[in-house]
């Protein structure tokens, strides 16, 4: 393989030994993200320590037409960071650290490989809230959060990752460094280039640095777990909470199918009896739970809710969240995850249609719904007893077909990656796809950046 040899020798001239691994030195975990769907080992793993090394690596890959897959914490669920055959994997793990917190402006500048939780703690130490938060905070990296436009549990209050990024530094396929490290909240000077890279899943450039907008650190929090008789009441409760609860910071719904299974997994029996729906309501920046208690008492009198538990301690609040995080699902064999968006008023109807359609093909399936109701974002946990590619494709087809019928989105927050690519046209028009391809062609004319991900072949 003279071409591979020439490529590797060009890399080893540009990079020091600690930055380059080939052959048996490449760890198996370079294959796949948390979807465990990746099968291929790359031909080289590069762990740069500087933007100059990223630039040099990309230039060499572009010259040799070798595909590049950029990897962060590998916590994604869409296969977007899976290595592909004959590729070079670029891991940003050694480009990590908070560079500066501007306390006057409320901004943080940091390197892309910084673990989210590390950045959150640095913000807190400086008296700020970093408004991006998701379950995998302990291992996901900010560069990956930005490249996938991650969602999570703070979206209802602070928006998705896209809404919290002020500036970026990114490297293009040919090695050009685009430094767009804007720190100004208002900067209306032409195309917003950073938005090209946010949510591009490594297909348009490699993000190396970012400027995040911080928020004031809220002091005090109240958390409740609320039981409801039907979905319509949950819609009314959400509207009333948004209007009447200052600092509403989470509104997370669980269908009984999910709540029952996940509580049992935690060994918890939170309500006296079973209820069709449970919702976590969280209010931030409040000295105590009095306002939340009054609000829920009113909702009870109006007949909207059947029961409510107010967390009396941090430990109790953590129990509610442990059920929502549903560790029991990690132990469920052949679990298939979905992450869809449907207009909030129709989520209940969607879930019923979805469950009925899955059961038509798989009568004994485990089908459970939960999600960020305040953001119209539903997750679906499905287990049909198998997870081979044919079964996955069949179940995907059932769920995404109904998403299309409801004019929803096949991905609310996880992204498209490798696993949803063939269904992208269910949520985006031919004209939109053509424009996406034109942008890709301009930024990456040789198609080396994460090929085969996000965009289906033309
Ligand atoms: Zn989620």
CSV table of C-alpha atoms and ligand atoms in Angstrom, one decimal:
chain,number,residue,atom,x,y,z
A,1,UNK,CA,0.0,0.0,0.0
A,2,UNK,CA,2.4,2.7,-1.2
A,3,UNK,CA,-0.2,5.4,-1.0
A,4,UNK,CA,-1.0,4.7,2.7
A,5,UNK,CA,2.8,4.6,3.4
A,6,UNK,CA,3.3,8.0,1.8
A,7,UNK,CA,0.4,9.4,3.7
A,8,UNK,CA,1.6,8.1,7.1
A,9,UNK,CA,5.2,9.2,6.4
A,10,UNK,CA,3.9,12.8,5.6
A,11,UNK,CA,2.0,12.7,8.9
A,12,UNK,CA,5.0,11.5,10.9
A,13,UNK,CA,7.1,14.3,9.5
A,14,UNK,CA,4.5,16.9,10.5
A,15,UNK,CA,3.7,15.5,14.0
A,16,UNK,CA,5.6,14.3,17.0
A,17,UNK,CA,5.3,10.7,18.2
A,18,UNK,CA,2.9,11.4,20.9
A,19,UNK,CA,0.4,13.0,18.5
A,20,UNK,CA,0.3,10.1,15.9
A,21,UNK,CA,-0.7,6.5,16.4
A,22,UNK,CA,-1.0,3.9,13.6
A,23,UNK,CA,-1.7,0.1,13.4
A,24,UNK,CA,-1.9,-1.8,16.7
A,25,UNK,CA,-1.4,1.3,18.8
A,26,UNK,CA,-4.9,2.6,17.9
A,27,UNK,CA,-7.3,1.8,20.7
A,28,UNK,CA,-10.5,-0.1,19.9
A,29,UNK,CA,-12.6,2.7,21.3
A,30,UNK,CA,-11.7,4.8,18.3
A,31,UNK,CA,-14.2,2.7,16.3
A,32,UNK,CA,-17.5,3.9,17.7
A,33,UNK,CA,-19.5,6.5,19.7
A,34,UNK,CA,-22.0,5.4,22.4
A,35,UNK,CA,-24.4,4.0,19.7
A,36,UNK,CA,-21.8,1.1,19.4
A,37,UNK,CA,-22.6,1.0,15.7
A,38,UNK,CA,-19.0,1.7,14.4
A,39,UNK,CA,-17.2,-1.3,13.0
A,40,UNK,CA,-13.9,0.1,11.4
A,41,UNK,CA,-10.6,1.0,12.9
A,42,UNK,CA,-9.0,4.1,11.3
A,43,UNK,CA,-5.6,3.8,9.6
A,44,UNK,CA,-4.3,6.6,11.8
A,45,UNK,CA,-5.2,8.3,15.1
A,46,UNK,CA,-4.0,11.9,15.5
A,47,UNK,CA,-4.2,13.6,18.9
A,48,UNK,CA,-3.1,17.2,18.2
A,49,UNK,CA,-2.1,19.6,21.0
A,50,UNK,CA,-2.4,22.8,18.9
A,51,UNK,CA,-4.5,24.3,16.1
A,52,UNK,CA,-1.3,24.3,14.0
A,53,UNK,CA,-1.2,20.5,14.3
A,54,UNK,CA,-4.9,20.3,13.3
A,55,UNK,CA,-4.2,22.5,10.3
A,56,UNK,CA,-1.2,20.5,9.2
A,57,UNK,CA,-3.1,17.2,9.6
A,58,UNK,CA,-6.0,18.4,7.5
A,59,UNK,CA,-3.7,19.7,4.8
A,60,UNK,CA,-2.0,16.3,4.5
A,61,UNK,CA,-5.4,14.5,4.5
A,62,UNK,CA,-6.7,16.8,1.8
A,63,UNK,CA,-3.6,16.3,-0.4
A,64,UNK,CA,-3.9,12.5,0.0
A,65,UNK,CA,-7.7,12.5,-0.1
A,66,UNK,CA,-7.9,10.6,3.1
A,67,UNK,CA,-11.3,10.9,5.0
A,68,UNK,CA,-11.1,12.6,8.4
A,69,UNK,CA,-13.4,11.8,11.3
A,70,UNK,CA,-13.2,14.2,14.3
A,71,UNK,CA,-13.9,12.7,17.7
A,72,UNK,CA,-14.7,14.3,21.0
A,73,UNK,CA,-16.0,12.4,24.1
A,74,UNK,CA,-17.7,9.7,21.9
A,75,UNK,CA,-21.0,10.0,23.8
A,76,UNK,CA,-23.1,10.6,20.7
A,77,UNK,CA,-25.9,8.3,19.8
A,78,UNK,CA,-26.2,8.8,16.0
A,79,UNK,CA,-22.9,7.2,14.9
A,80,UNK,CA,-21.7,10.6,13.7
A,81,UNK,CA,-18.2,10.1,15.2
A,82,UNK,CA,-17.7,6.5,14.1
A,83,UNK,CA,-14.5,5.9,12.3
A,84,UNK,CA,-14.9,4.9,8.6
A,85,UNK,CA,-12.9,2.5,6.5
A,86,UNK,CA,-9.5,4.0,5.5
A,87,UNK,CA,-10.0,7.1,7.6
A,88,UNK,CA,-7.9,9.2,9.9
A,89,UNK,CA,-9.4,9.9,13.3
A,90,UNK,CA,-8.7,13.3,14.8
A,91,UNK,CA,-9.2,13.2,18.6
A,92,UNK,CA,-9.2,16.6,20.3
A,93,UNK,CA,-8.8,15.2,23.8
A,94,UNK,CA,-5.4,16.8,24.3
A,95,UNK,CA,-6.6,20.3,23.2
A,96,UNK,CA,-8.4,21.0,26.5
A,97,UNK,CA,-8.7,23.7,29.0
A,98,UNK,CA,-10.5,27.0,29.8
A,99,UNK,CA,-8.4,29.9,28.4
A,100,UNK,CA,-10.2,32.9,29.8
A,101,UNK,CA,-13.3,34.0,31.6
A,102,UNK,CA,-14.2,37.6,31.0
A,103,UNK,CA,-16.3,38.4,34.2
A,104,UNK,CA,-17.3,41.8,32.9
A,105,UNK,CA,-18.8,40.5,29.7
A,106,UNK,CA,-19.8,37.1,31.0
A,107,UNK,CA,-17.9,35.0,28.4
A,108,UNK,CA,-15.7,32.0,28.5
A,109,UNK,CA,-13.1,31.2,25.9
A,110,UNK,CA,-12.0,27.5,25.9
A,111,UNK,CA,-10.4,24.8,23.8
A,112,UNK,CA,-12.7,22.3,22.0
A,113,UNK,CA,-11.5,19.2,23.8
A,114,UNK,CA,-12.5,20.5,27.3
A,115,UNK,CA,-14.9,18.2,29.0
A,116,UNK,CA,-18.3,19.9,29.6
A,117,UNK,CA,-18.3,19.3,33.3
A,118,UNK,CA,-14.8,20.9,33.7
A,119,UNK,CA,-16.1,24.0,31.9
A,120,UNK,CA,-19.2,24.1,34.0
A,121,UNK,CA,-17.2,24.0,37.2
A,122,UNK,CA,-14.8,26.7,36.0
A,123,UNK,CA,-17.9,28.9,35.2
A,124,UNK,CA,-19.3,28.2,38.7
A,125,UNK,CA,-16.1,29.1,40.4
A,126,UNK,CA,-16.2,32.4,38.6
A,127,UNK,CA,-19.8,33.0,39.7
A,128,UNK,CA,-21.5,32.1,36.4
A,129,UNK,CA,-23.7,29.4,35.0
A,130,UNK,CA,-22.6,27.7,31.8
A,131,UNK,CA,-25.9,27.2,30.1
A,132,UNK,CA,-25.2,23.9,28.3
A,133,UNK,CA,-25.9,20.7,30.3
A,134,UNK,CA,-26.6,17.1,29.3
A,135,UNK,CA,-26.5,13.7,31.0
A,136,UNK,CA,-23.0,12.9,29.6
A,137,UNK,CA,-21.5,16.1,31.0
A,138,UNK,CA,-18.7,14.1,32.7
A,139,UNK,CA,-17.2,12.8,29.4
A,140,UNK,CA,-18.6,14.8,26.5
A,141,UNK,CA,-16.4,17.6,25.1
A,142,UNK,CA,-17.5,21.1,24.3
A,143,UNK,CA,-16.3,20.8,20.7
A,144,UNK,CA,-18.6,17.8,20.2
A,145,UNK,CA,-21.4,19.6,21.9
A,146,UNK,CA,-21.0,22.4,19.4
A,147,UNK,CA,-20.4,20.2,16.3
A,148,UNK,CA,-23.7,18.3,17.1
A,149,UNK,CA,-25.6,21.4,18.5
A,150,UNK,CA,-26.4,19.3,21.6
A,151,UNK,CA,-29.6,19.9,23.5
A,152,UNK,CA,-30.1,18.6,27.0
A,153,UNK,CA,-32.1,19.6,30.1
A,154,UNK,CA,-31.5,23.3,30.2
A,155,UNK,CA,-32.9,24.1,26.8
A,156,UNK,CA,-36.3,25.3,28.1
A,157,UNK,CA,-34.5,28.2,29.8
A,158,UNK,CA,-31.3,28.8,27.8
A,159,UNK,CA,-31.9,27.3,24.3
A,160,UNK,CA,-29.7,24.7,22.5
A,161,UNK,CA,-25.9,24.9,22.2
A,162,UNK,CA,-26.3,27.1,19.1
A,163,UNK,CA,-28.0,29.8,21.2
A,164,UNK,CA,-25.1,30.0,23.6
A,165,UNK,CA,-22.0,30.3,21.3
A,166,UNK,CA,-20.6,33.7,20.5
A,167,UNK,CA,-17.6,32.8,18.5
A,168,UNK,CA,-15.6,29.9,17.1
A,169,UNK,CA,-12.2,28.9,15.7
A,170,UNK,CA,-12.4,26.2,13.1
A,171,UNK,CA,-10.1,24.6,10.6
A,172,UNK,CA,-11.3,23.9,7.0
A,173,UNK,CA,-10.6,20.8,5.0
A,174,UNK,CA,-7.6,22.4,3.3
A,175,UNK,CA,-6.0,23.5,6.6
A,176,UNK,CA,-7.2,27.1,6.6
A,177,UNK,CA,-7.8,28.4,10.1
A,178,UNK,CA,-11.0,30.5,10.4
A,179,UNK,CA,-10.7,32.5,13.6
A,180,UNK,CA,-14.1,33.9,14.4
A,181,UNK,CA,-13.6,34.2,18.1
A,182,UNK,CA,-16.2,36.9,18.5
A,183,UNK,CA,-17.1,37.9,22.1
A,184,UNK,CA,-19.6,40.5,21.4
A,185,UNK,CA,-23.3,39.8,22.0
A,186,UNK,CA,-24.2,42.2,19.2
A,187,UNK,CA,-22.1,41.9,16.0
A,188,UNK,CA,-24.1,42.4,12.9
A,189,UNK,CA,-21.4,42.3,10.3
A,190,UNK,CA,-22.5,39.9,7.6
A,191,UNK,CA,-22.9,36.2,7.4
A,192,UNK,CA,-22.7,34.5,10.8
A,193,UNK,CA,-20.0,32.0,9.9
A,194,UNK,CA,-19.9,30.2,13.2
A,195,UNK,CA,-23.4,28.9,12.6
A,196,UNK,CA,-22.1,26.9,9.6
A,197,UNK,CA,-20.0,24.8,11.9
A,198,UNK,CA,-22.5,24.5,14.7
A,199,UNK,CA,-24.5,21.3,14.1
A,200,UNK,CA,-22.4,20.4,11.0
A,201,UNK,CA,-21.3,17.1,12.7
A,202,UNK,CA,-17.7,17.4,11.5
A,203,UNK,CA,-18.7,17.7,7.8
A,204,UNK,CA,-17.6,21.3,7.2
A,205,UNK,CA,-14.6,21.9,9.4
A,206,UNK,CA,-13.0,21.0,12.7
A,207,UNK,CA,-13.9,23.2,15.7
A,208,UNK,CA,-10.8,24.0,17.8
A,209,UNK,CA,-11.9,26.8,20.1
A,210,UNK,CA,-15.1,28.5,21.2
A,211,UNK,CA,-16.4,31.5,23.1
A,212,UNK,CA,-19.5,30.7,25.2
A,213,UNK,CA,-21.9,33.2,26.6
A,214,UNK,CA,-22.3,32.7,30.4
A,215,UNK,CA,-25.4,33.4,32.5
A,216,UNK,CA,-25.7,34.7,36.1
A,217,UNK,CA,-25.5,31.7,38.5
A,218,UNK,CA,-29.0,31.2,39.9
A,219,UNK,CA,-29.0,30.7,43.7
A,220,UNK,CA,-31.5,28.2,45.1
A,221,UNK,CA,-33.7,25.6,43.3
A,222,UNK,CA,-37.0,23.9,43.9
A,223,UNK,CA,-37.9,20.6,42.3
A,224,UNK,CA,-41.2,18.7,42.2
A,225,UNK,CA,-42.5,15.4,40.7
A,226,UNK,CA,-46.0,15.8,39.5
A,227,UNK,CA,-48.6,13.1,38.6
A,228,UNK,CA,-51.1,13.7,35.8
A,229,UNK,CA,-54.1,11.7,34.5
A,230,UNK,CA,-53.6,12.5,30.7
A,231,UNK,CA,-51.4,14.3,28.2
A,232,UNK,CA,-53.9,17.2,27.7
A,233,UNK,CA,-53.5,18.2,31.3
A,234,UNK,CA,-49.7,18.1,30.9
A,235,UNK,CA,-50.0,20.6,28.0
A,236,UNK,CA,-52.1,22.9,30.3
A,237,UNK,CA,-49.7,22.5,33.2
A,238,UNK,CA,-46.8,23.5,30.9
A,239,UNK,CA,-48.5,26.6,29.7
A,240,UNK,CA,-49.4,27.6,33.3
A,241,UNK,CA,-45.9,26.9,34.6
A,242,UNK,CA,-44.4,29.0,31.8
A,243,UNK,CA,-46.7,31.9,32.6
A,244,UNK,CA,-46.7,31.6,36.4
A,245,UNK,CA,-43.4,30.1,37.6
A,246,UNK,CA,-40.5,32.6,37.5
A,247,UNK,CA,-37.2,30.8,36.6
A,248,UNK,CA,-38.8,27.6,35.2
A,249,UNK,CA,-35.7,25.6,34.4
A,250,UNK,CA,-37.0,22.1,33.5
A,251,UNK,CA,-40.2,20.4,32.5
A,252,UNK,CA,-39.5,16.8,31.8
A,253,UNK,CA,-42.3,14.4,31.1
A,254,UNK,CA,-42.4,10.6,31.5
A,255,UNK,CA,-45.2,8.3,30.3
A,256,UNK,CA,-46.1,5.6,32.8
A,257,UNK,CA,-44.4,3.0,30.5
A,258,UNK,CA,-41.1,4.8,31.1
A,259,UNK,CA,-41.6,6.0,34.7
A,260,UNK,CA,-42.6,2.6,36.0
A,261,UNK,CA,-39.7,0.8,34.4
A,262,UNK,CA,-37.1,3.4,35.4
A,263,UNK,CA,-38.4,3.8,39.0
A,264,UNK,CA,-38.3,0.1,39.5
A,265,UNK,CA,-34.7,0.1,38.2
A,266,UNK,CA,-33.8,2.6,40.9
A,267,UNK,CA,-35.6,0.6,43.5
A,268,UNK,CA,-37.9,3.6,44.2
A,269,UNK,CA,-41.7,3.8,44.7
A,270,UNK,CA,-42.3,7.5,44.6
A,271,UNK,CA,-46.1,7.7,44.3
A,272,UNK,CA,-48.7,5.7,46.3
A,273,UNK,CA,-50.3,4.4,43.1
A,274,UNK,CA,-49.5,4.5,39.4
A,275,UNK,CA,-50.4,7.5,37.2
A,276,UNK,CA,-50.5,7.8,33.4
A,277,UNK,CA,-47.9,10.6,33.4
A,278,UNK,CA,-45.2,12.0,35.6
A,279,UNK,CA,-43.5,15.4,35.1
A,280,UNK,CA,-40.4,16.9,36.8
A,281,UNK,CA,-40.9,20.6,37.3
A,282,UNK,CA,-37.9,22.6,38.4
A,283,UNK,CA,-37.6,26.3,39.3
A,284,UNK,CA,-34.2,27.9,39.5
A,285,UNK,CA,-33.1,31.1,41.4
A,286,UNK,CA,-35.6,30.7,44.2
A,287,UNK,CA,-34.8,30.9,47.9
A,288,UNK,CA,-37.2,28.0,48.8
A,289,UNK,CA,-39.9,25.9,47.4
A,290,UNK,CA,-42.8,28.1,48.6
A,291,UNK,CA,-43.7,29.5,45.2
A,292,UNK,CA,-43.6,26.1,43.6
A,293,UNK,CA,-45.7,24.6,46.4
A,294,UNK,CA,-48.4,27.3,46.0
A,295,UNK,CA,-48.4,26.9,42.3
A,296,UNK,CA,-48.9,23.1,42.5
A,297,UNK,CA,-51.6,23.5,45.2
A,298,UNK,CA,-53.5,25.7,42.7
A,299,UNK,CA,-53.1,23.1,40.0
A,300,UNK,CA,-54.4,20.4,42.3
A,301,UNK,CA,-57.5,22.5,43.1
A,302,UNK,CA,-58.1,23.1,39.4
A,303,UNK,CA,-58.0,19.3,38.9
A,304,UNK,CA,-55.1,19.4,36.5
A,305,UNK,CA,-52.8,17.2,38.6
A,306,UNK,CA,-53.4,14.1,40.6
A,307,UNK,CA,-50.5,14.2,43.0
A,308,UNK,CA,-47.2,16.1,43.6
A,309,UNK,CA,-44.0,15.5,45.6
A,310,UNK,CA,-41.8,18.5,46.5
A,311,UNK,CA,-38.2,17.6,47.0
A,312,UNK,CA,-37.3,18.3,50.6
A,313,UNK,CA,-33.6,17.9,50.0
A,314,UNK,CA,-31.0,17.7,47.3
A,315,UNK,CA,-31.0,13.9,47.7
A,316,UNK,CA,-34.8,13.7,47.0
A,317,UNK,CA,-34.4,16.0,43.9
A,318,UNK,CA,-31.6,13.7,42.7
A,319,UNK,CA,-34.0,10.7,43.1
A,320,UNK,CA,-36.5,12.3,40.7
A,321,UNK,CA,-33.7,13.0,38.2
A,322,UNK,CA,-32.3,9.5,38.6
A,323,UNK,CA,-35.6,8.1,37.4
A,324,UNK,CA,-35.7,10.6,34.5
A,325,UNK,CA,-32.1,9.6,33.5
A,326,UNK,CA,-33.3,6.0,33.5
A,327,UNK,CA,-30.1,4.0,34.1
A,328,UNK,CA,-32.3,0.8,34.0
A,329,UNK,CA,-32.5,1.3,30.2
A,330,UNK,CA,-28.7,0.9,29.9
A,331,UNK,CA,-29.3,-2.7,31.0
A,332,UNK,CA,-32.2,-3.4,28.6
A,333,UNK,CA,-30.9,-5.6,25.8
A,334,UNK,CA,-31.2,-4.4,22.2
A,335,UNK,CA,-32.4,-1.0,23.2
A,336,UNK,CA,-33.2,1.4,20.3
A,337,UNK,CA,-33.3,5.1,21.1
A,338,UNK,CA,-35.2,7.8,19.3
A,339,UNK,CA,-35.0,11.6,19.6
A,340,UNK,CA,-37.8,13.4,17.8
A,341,UNK,CA,-39.6,16.7,17.8
A,342,UNK,CA,-43.3,17.1,17.3
A,343,UNK,CA,-45.3,20.2,18.0
A,344,UNK,CA,-46.1,20.0,21.7
A,345,UNK,CA,-49.9,20.0,21.4
A,346,UNK,CA,-49.7,16.8,19.3
A,347,UNK,CA,-47.0,14.8,21.2
A,348,UNK,CA,-49.6,12.7,23.1
A,349,UNK,CA,-51.4,11.8,19.9
A,350,UNK,CA,-48.0,11.1,18.2
A,351,UNK,CA,-47.0,8.7,21.0
A,352,UNK,CA,-50.2,6.8,20.8
A,353,UNK,CA,-49.9,6.4,17.0
A,354,UNK,CA,-46.2,5.4,17.3
A,355,UNK,CA,-46.9,2.7,20.0
A,356,UNK,CA,-49.8,1.3,18.0
A,357,UNK,CA,-47.6,1.1,14.8
A,358,UNK,CA,-44.7,-0.6,16.5
A,359,UNK,CA,-47.0,-3.1,18.2
A,360,UNK,CA,-48.5,-4.0,14.9
A,361,UNK,CA,-45.1,-5.4,13.8
A,362,UNK,CA,-43.8,-6.3,17.3
A,363,UNK,CA,-46.7,-7.1,19.7
A,364,UNK,CA,-44.4,-7.8,22.7
A,365,UNK,CA,-42.1,-4.8,22.2
A,366,UNK,CA,-41.1,-2.5,25.1
A,367,UNK,CA,-42.1,1.0,24.0
A,368,UNK,CA,-41.6,3.9,26.5
A,369,UNK,CA,-41.8,7.6,26.0
A,370,UNK,CA,-40.2,10.5,27.9
A,371,UNK,CA,-38.5,13.8,27.1
A,372,UNK,CA,-38.0,17.5,27.3
A,373,UNK,CA,-41.7,18.5,26.9
A,374,UNK,CA,-40.9,22.2,27.3
A,375,UNK,CA,-38.9,21.9,24.0
A,376,UNK,CA,-41.4,19.6,22.2
A,377,UNK,CA,-38.6,16.9,22.3
A,378,UNK,CA,-39.6,13.3,22.8
A,379,UNK,CA,-37.3,10.4,23.4
A,380,UNK,CA,-38.6,6.9,22.7
A,381,UNK,CA,-37.0,3.8,24.1
A,382,UNK,CA,-37.9,0.7,22.1
A,383,UNK,CA,-36.8,-2.9,22.5
A,384,UNK,CA,-38.1,-5.6,20.2
A,385,UNK,CA,-35.7,-8.4,21.1
A,386,UNK,CA,-33.2,-7.8,18.3
A,387,UNK,CA,-31.0,-5.0,17.0
A,388,UNK,CA,-29.5,-6.3,13.8
A,389,UNK,CA,-29.3,-3.7,10.9
A,390,UNK,CA,-32.5,-5.1,9.3
A,391,UNK,CA,-34.5,-4.9,12.5
A,392,UNK,CA,-33.2,-1.4,13.2
A,393,UNK,CA,-34.1,-0.2,9.7
A,394,UNK,CA,-37.6,-1.6,10.0
A,395,UNK,CA,-38.2,0.0,13.4
A,396,UNK,CA,-36.7,3.3,12.2
A,397,UNK,CA,-39.0,3.2,9.2
A,398,UNK,CA,-42.1,2.8,11.4
A,399,UNK,CA,-41.2,5.6,13.8
A,400,UNK,CA,-39.8,8.1,11.2
A,401,UNK,CA,-42.8,7.5,8.9
A,402,UNK,CA,-45.1,8.7,11.7
A,403,UNK,CA,-42.8,11.6,12.4
A,404,UNK,CA,-43.1,12.7,8.8
A,405,UNK,CA,-46.9,12.4,8.9
A,406,UNK,CA,-46.9,14.7,12.0
A,407,UNK,CA,-44.5,17.2,10.2
A,408,UNK,CA,-42.0,16.6,13.0
A,409,UNK,CA,-38.2,16.4,13.1
A,410,UNK,CA,-36.3,13.0,13.0
A,411,UNK,CA,-33.7,14.5,15.3
A,412,UNK,CA,-34.4,17.1,18.0
A,413,UNK,CA,-31.0,17.1,19.7
A,414,UNK,CA,-28.8,14.0,18.9
A,415,UNK,CA,-28.1,14.9,15.3
A,416,UNK,CA,-28.2,12.8,12.1
A,417,UNK,CA,-24.8,11.1,12.0
A,418,UNK,CA,-24.6,7.7,10.2
A,419,UNK,CA,-27.8,6.2,11.7
A,420,UNK,CA,-30.5,8.7,10.5
A,421,UNK,CA,-28.9,9.9,7.3
A,422,UNK,CA,-31.2,7.9,5.0
A,423,UNK,CA,-34.2,9.5,6.7
A,424,UNK,CA,-33.0,13.1,6.5
A,425,UNK,CA,-35.4,13.8,3.6
A,426,UNK,CA,-38.3,13.0,5.9
A,427,UNK,CA,-37.6,16.3,7.7
A,428,UNK,CA,-35.8,18.5,5.1
A,429,UNK,CA,-37.0,19.5,1.6
A,430,UNK,CA,-35.1,18.7,-1.7
A,431,UNK,CA,-34.2,22.4,-2.0
A,432,UNK,CA,-32.8,22.5,1.5
A,433,UNK,CA,-30.7,19.3,0.8
A,434,UNK,CA,-29.4,20.8,-2.4
A,435,UNK,CA,-28.3,24.0,-0.6
A,436,UNK,CA,-26.6,21.9,2.1
A,437,UNK,CA,-24.7,20.0,-0.6
A,438,UNK,CA,-23.6,23.3,-2.3
A,439,UNK,CA,-22.2,24.6,1.1
A,440,UNK,CA,-20.4,21.3,1.6
A,441,UNK,CA,-18.9,21.4,-1.9
A,442,UNK,CA,-17.6,25.0,-1.2
A,443,UNK,CA,-16.0,24.3,2.1
A,444,UNK,CA,-14.8,20.7,1.5
A,445,UNK,CA,-14.5,20.3,-2.3
A,446,UNK,CA,-12.7,16.9,-2.0
A,447,UNK,CA,-15.3,15.6,0.4
A,448,UNK,CA,-12.7,14.5,3.1
A,449,UNK,CA,-14.6,15.7,6.2
A,450,UNK,CA,-16.7,12.9,7.8
A,451,UNK,CA,-18.0,11.6,4.4
A,452,UNK,CA,-21.1,9.5,4.5
A,453,UNK,CA,-22.4,11.2,7.6
A,454,UNK,CA,-25.3,13.6,7.9
A,455,UNK,CA,-25.9,14.1,4.1
A,456,UNK,CA,-27.2,11.2,2.1
A,457,UNK,CA,-25.5,10.5,-1.3
A,458,UNK,CA,-27.0,12.8,-4.0
B,1,LIG,ZN1,-32.5,14.5,25.6
